[in-house]
Amino acid sequence: MSERLEIKNLHVAVEDQEILKGVDLAIGRGEVHALMGPNGSGKSTLGYAIMGHPSYEVTNGSVELIDADGTRHDILAMEPDLRARAGVFLAFQRPMAIPGVRLADFLRHSVTNIRNPDRKEGQELMPMRDFRGELKSKMQDLSIDTEFARRYVNDGFSGGEMKRAEILQLAMLRPQFAILDETDSGLDADAVRLASESIARIGGAEMGILIITHHEQLLEHNIPLQTHVMLGGRIVESGGPELAAELHKQGYDRIRKAYPEAAAAEEAMEAERRLETTTS
Amino acid sequence: MSTDTDASSTLALGEINKYDFRTNTPSVFKARRGLDRDIVSQISEMKQEPTWMRDFRLKSLDIFNSKPMPKWGGDIGIDFQDIFYYLKPAEKQGKTWEEVPEEIKKTFDRLGIPEAERKFLSGVKAQFESEVVYGSLAEDLAKKGVIFTDTDTAVREHPDLLKEYFGSIIPPTDNKFAALNSAVWSGGSFIYVPKGVSIEFPLQAYFRINAESMGQFERTLIIVDEGAHVHYVEGCTAPMYSTESLHSAVVEIVVKKHGRCRYTTIQNWANNIYNLVTKRALAYEGAMMEWIDGNLGSHLTMKYPAVYMMEPGARGEILSIAFATAGQHQDAGAKLVHAAPNTSGRIVSKSISKNGGRSSYRGLVRVEPGAKKSRSSVVCDALILDDISRSDTYPYIEIEEQDVSIGHEASVSKIGEEQLFYLMSRGLTEAEASTMIVGGFIEPLVKELPMEYAVEMNRLIELQMEGSVG
Ligand SMILES: Nc1ncnc2c1ncn2[C@@H]1O[C@H](COP(=O)(O)OP(=O)(O)OP(=O)(O)O)[C@@H](O)[C@H]1O
Ligand SMILES: [Mg+2]
């Protein structure tokens, strides 16, 4: 059981363009952190880099899991599946559709591997009966129709359905550290409230959670120990829950003014992107 | 795969290839290597055939010799004189498995045939090399007049039906390999389903090549009479040898008015097999013919099951899956001919290429003049798993009628990095994730199979996927 997820001086590039320019962040077990920031500031990039997306190249820095006895596990040296088995989870901002693969079949496999990190390919899966029972009760907790398990993973799901399915996976996999990337977007008002409650229940004192959001509602039941603001690929400011409220109401003008260097980096990134879209 | 089946069976990676084993089976008779009039006459004599069949064979041999190799498809590097054309494995056909020679029985045991027979089949034919060594048919079906025998027996016992249909749907002149089969054919199934008889559980034939440099040339004829219904399933396997073997079957089917026939093939040939097969069905008024074709293994497969829709309201469907890996070329496809008004057809083809394998879809939809209000749709999707593999599509459409609706869609996709990442971020290894994506890709076809075959199909795909990530 790891006590901390520690990100130090993380630099990440996509297609040779540096997106993250030195991110430091530490999340302890049982803690909730919020990550906010304008569109394109690099929040999802951080999630992908931690999870090991092959397009996101870590050019500098470290991401480690630290056990109670001080043992450090270098997450960056692991393939994404091993990161997952080590207890890291990413709820995707835009989950991928896997046509033809039923949610239940996929999840059973996934749950088996994660609960039994040493499982070898081809070894038995979690018994069907146990799996189904558990899946059914978790789906009921989240007000998801059990028929949903028979659908193909994210294939033709509505925006809200995708996010519910991500929360369902969170509930089934019970990771040690979870990054929830805009898990509230696409959900209607009632669903956001339910999501907020569910995440609080799932997380409890055991899980460290990083909530990436543009809103406040998810934080209602998941009061962040710290709120971080990302701008131009850096975390420029950290504060308490009041910071989330401020940003939600007043936007990022104050932040941009206070951190002109990061604001300039943001400008530059945007300019480069415009150039790319006009030339390609 | 539905959630009701055990998903562990679909992802049983790391298992040994249960098809690649040889048995030491002495043959009762083995014709010498090579192909000439003497060999053809000898086969006919061994089978104590009537003169008409012997003449048919000899005429076919001449046609074979006069025909050039097909110009499409793949490279056929076979030395026709280097093959054994006839190998008789047992003295007689068993009516019970106890009557089958021990080693051969063991082979089919390992392939799970007797077990499947007990569980969910109406009848079985098991062919080993050139001859059918075991045959059964549910008693109630026999009483209703259903005939399910090997084709050799049918020549002796049902000469009228044979003379009427044998070689009429696929004449020896059709193509070089149809001619070859017509000359040296042996074994295969003959099925007759009388008017209005519906056979609930599938009839299954299993074709096993065991010897080296062997040619297997089964010949199947299925006649589904008016309003009758049958599902026939064939499975084919062979162990791996360093020299080529040849499998060249001819399958002829007639589905009469309002009859229904479904023909499912699940083959998993070893990499040294040339699999050159001609399959064609005629569907009459309101009849339905479905080919479901799973092509795995072989060095080269050339196979294009066809449905000729002869009368109004006839329907034809061809669903195929091809999987090509290292050293394999799957040139598979389909052919629909609309020869009457109000006929409808559907082709769905899915191919997977990996480790340098090559798969091609080659298909023809033809609408004859006067076949008004005919409808056909063709969907072919290819999935390529890496940069060294290849996929091609050769869709031919010939329309000689205005008032028709023909659709064609084709897609080629590479296995998505994003999909892989998503699954891996949930703890699946890269191999498990690719297998799952491939399984999902063929799911729309696999779910059309009865459960037992769906499980078998998924298992075969997994075998092919093993070691796919390197
Ligand atoms: N795969 C990619 N290819 C090209 N550019 C990328 C890729 N991923 C991210 N970027 C770029 O990196 C920058 C940060 O993107 P990211 O998705 O991390 O932003 P974000 O903070 O999550 O924004 P949002 O709030 O809109 O979700 C953007 O300029 C984006 O265009
Ligand atoms: Mg984002």
PDB file of N, CA and C in Angstrom, chain B residues 37 40 44 49-62 182:
ATOM      1  N   ARG B  37      -3.567 -40.355 -65.430  1.00  0.00           N
ATOM      2  CA  ARG B  37      -4.790 -41.131 -65.689  1.00  0.00           C
ATOM      3  C   ARG B  37      -4.837 -42.414 -64.860  1.00  0.00           C
ATOM      4  N   VAL B  40      -5.953 -41.588 -61.321  1.00  0.00           N
ATOM      5  CA  VAL B  40      -7.379 -41.262 -61.304  1.00  0.00           C
ATOM      6  C   VAL B  40      -8.222 -42.535 -61.464  1.00  0.00           C
ATOM      7  N   SER B  44     -10.863 -44.389 -58.706  1.00  0.00           N
ATOM      8  CA  SER B  44     -12.219 -44.777 -59.080  1.00  0.00           C
ATOM      9  C   SER B  44     -12.441 -46.273 -58.828  1.00  0.00           C
ATOM     10  N   GLU B  49     -16.533 -47.510 -58.390  1.00  0.00           N
ATOM     11  CA  GLU B  49     -17.509 -46.537 -58.887  1.00  0.00           C
ATOM     12  C   GLU B  49     -18.136 -46.987 -60.196  1.00  0.00           C
ATOM     13  N   PRO B  50     -19.350 -46.492 -60.465  1.00  0.00           N
ATOM     14  CA  PRO B  50     -19.954 -46.727 -61.773  1.00  0.00           C
ATOM     15  C   PRO B  50     -19.158 -45.999 -62.864  1.00  0.00           C
ATOM     16  N   THR B  51     -19.344 -46.440 -64.065  1.00  0.00           N
ATOM     17  CA  THR B  51     -18.581 -45.883 -65.192  1.00  0.00           C
ATOM     18  C   THR B  51     -18.775 -44.384 -65.350  1.00  0.00           C
ATOM     19  N   TRP B  52     -20.019 -43.916 -65.128  1.00  0.00           N
ATOM     20  CA  TRP B  52     -20.240 -42.468 -65.367  1.00  0.00           C
ATOM     21  C   TRP B  52     -19.339 -41.612 -64.512  1.00  0.00           C
ATOM     22  N   MET B  53     -19.104 -42.075 -63.272  1.00  0.00           N
ATOM     23  CA  MET B  53     -18.251 -41.280 -62.386  1.00  0.00           C
ATOM     24  C   MET B  53     -16.790 -41.388 -62.818  1.00  0.00           C
ATOM     25  N   ARG B  54     -16.396 -42.603 -63.248  1.00  0.00           N
ATOM     26  CA  ARG B  54     -15.022 -42.772 -63.709  1.00  0.00           C
ATOM     27  C   ARG B  54     -14.750 -41.885 -64.925  1.00  0.00           C
ATOM     28  N   ASP B  55     -15.712 -41.860 -65.839  1.00  0.00           N
ATOM     29  CA  ASP B  55     -15.546 -41.028 -67.040  1.00  0.00           C
ATOM     30  C   ASP B  55     -15.493 -39.545 -66.674  1.00  0.00           C
ATOM     31  N   PHE B  56     -16.357 -39.189 -65.724  1.00  0.00           N
ATOM     32  CA  PHE B  56     -16.379 -37.796 -65.246  1.00  0.00           C
ATOM     33  C   PHE B  56     -15.005 -37.400 -64.702  1.00  0.00           C
ATOM     34  N   ARG B  57     -14.403 -38.306 -63.944  1.00  0.00           N
ATOM     35  CA  ARG B  57     -13.088 -38.031 -63.375  1.00  0.00           C
ATOM     36  C   ARG B  57     -12.031 -37.839 -64.475  1.00  0.00           C
ATOM     37  N   LEU B  58     -12.035 -38.761 -65.415  1.00  0.00           N
ATOM     38  CA  LEU B  58     -10.992 -38.711 -66.451  1.00  0.00           C
ATOM     39  C   LEU B  58     -11.140 -37.470 -67.327  1.00  0.00           C
ATOM     40  N   LYS B  59     -12.393 -37.132 -67.632  1.00  0.00           N
ATOM     41  CA  LYS B  59     -12.636 -35.925 -68.417  1.00  0.00           C
ATOM     42  C   LYS B  59     -12.151 -34.690 -67.638  1.00  0.00           C
ATOM     43  N   SER B  60     -12.411 -34.722 -66.339  1.00  0.00           N
ATOM     44  CA  SER B  60     -12.001 -33.596 -65.490  1.00  0.00           C
ATOM     45  C   SER B  60     -10.483 -33.454 -65.447  1.00  0.00           C
ATOM     46  N   LEU B  61      -9.798 -34.600 -65.450  1.00  0.00           N
ATOM     47  CA  LEU B  61      -8.332 -34.552 -65.448  1.00  0.00           C
ATOM     48  C   LEU B  61      -7.818 -33.833 -66.703  1.00  0.00           C
ATOM     49  N   ASP B  62      -8.444 -34.144 -67.828  1.00  0.00           N
ATOM     50  CA  ASP B  62      -8.044 -33.463 -69.068  1.00  0.00           C
ATOM     51  C   ASP B  62      -8.276 -31.960 -68.954  1.00  0.00           C
ATOM     52  N   SER B 182     -12.641 -32.509 -59.242  1.00  0.00           N
ATOM     53  CA  SER B 182     -13.539 -33.410 -59.965  1.00  0.00           C
ATOM     54  C   SER B 182     -12.814 -34.685 -60.399  1.00  0.00           C
TER      55      SER B 182
END
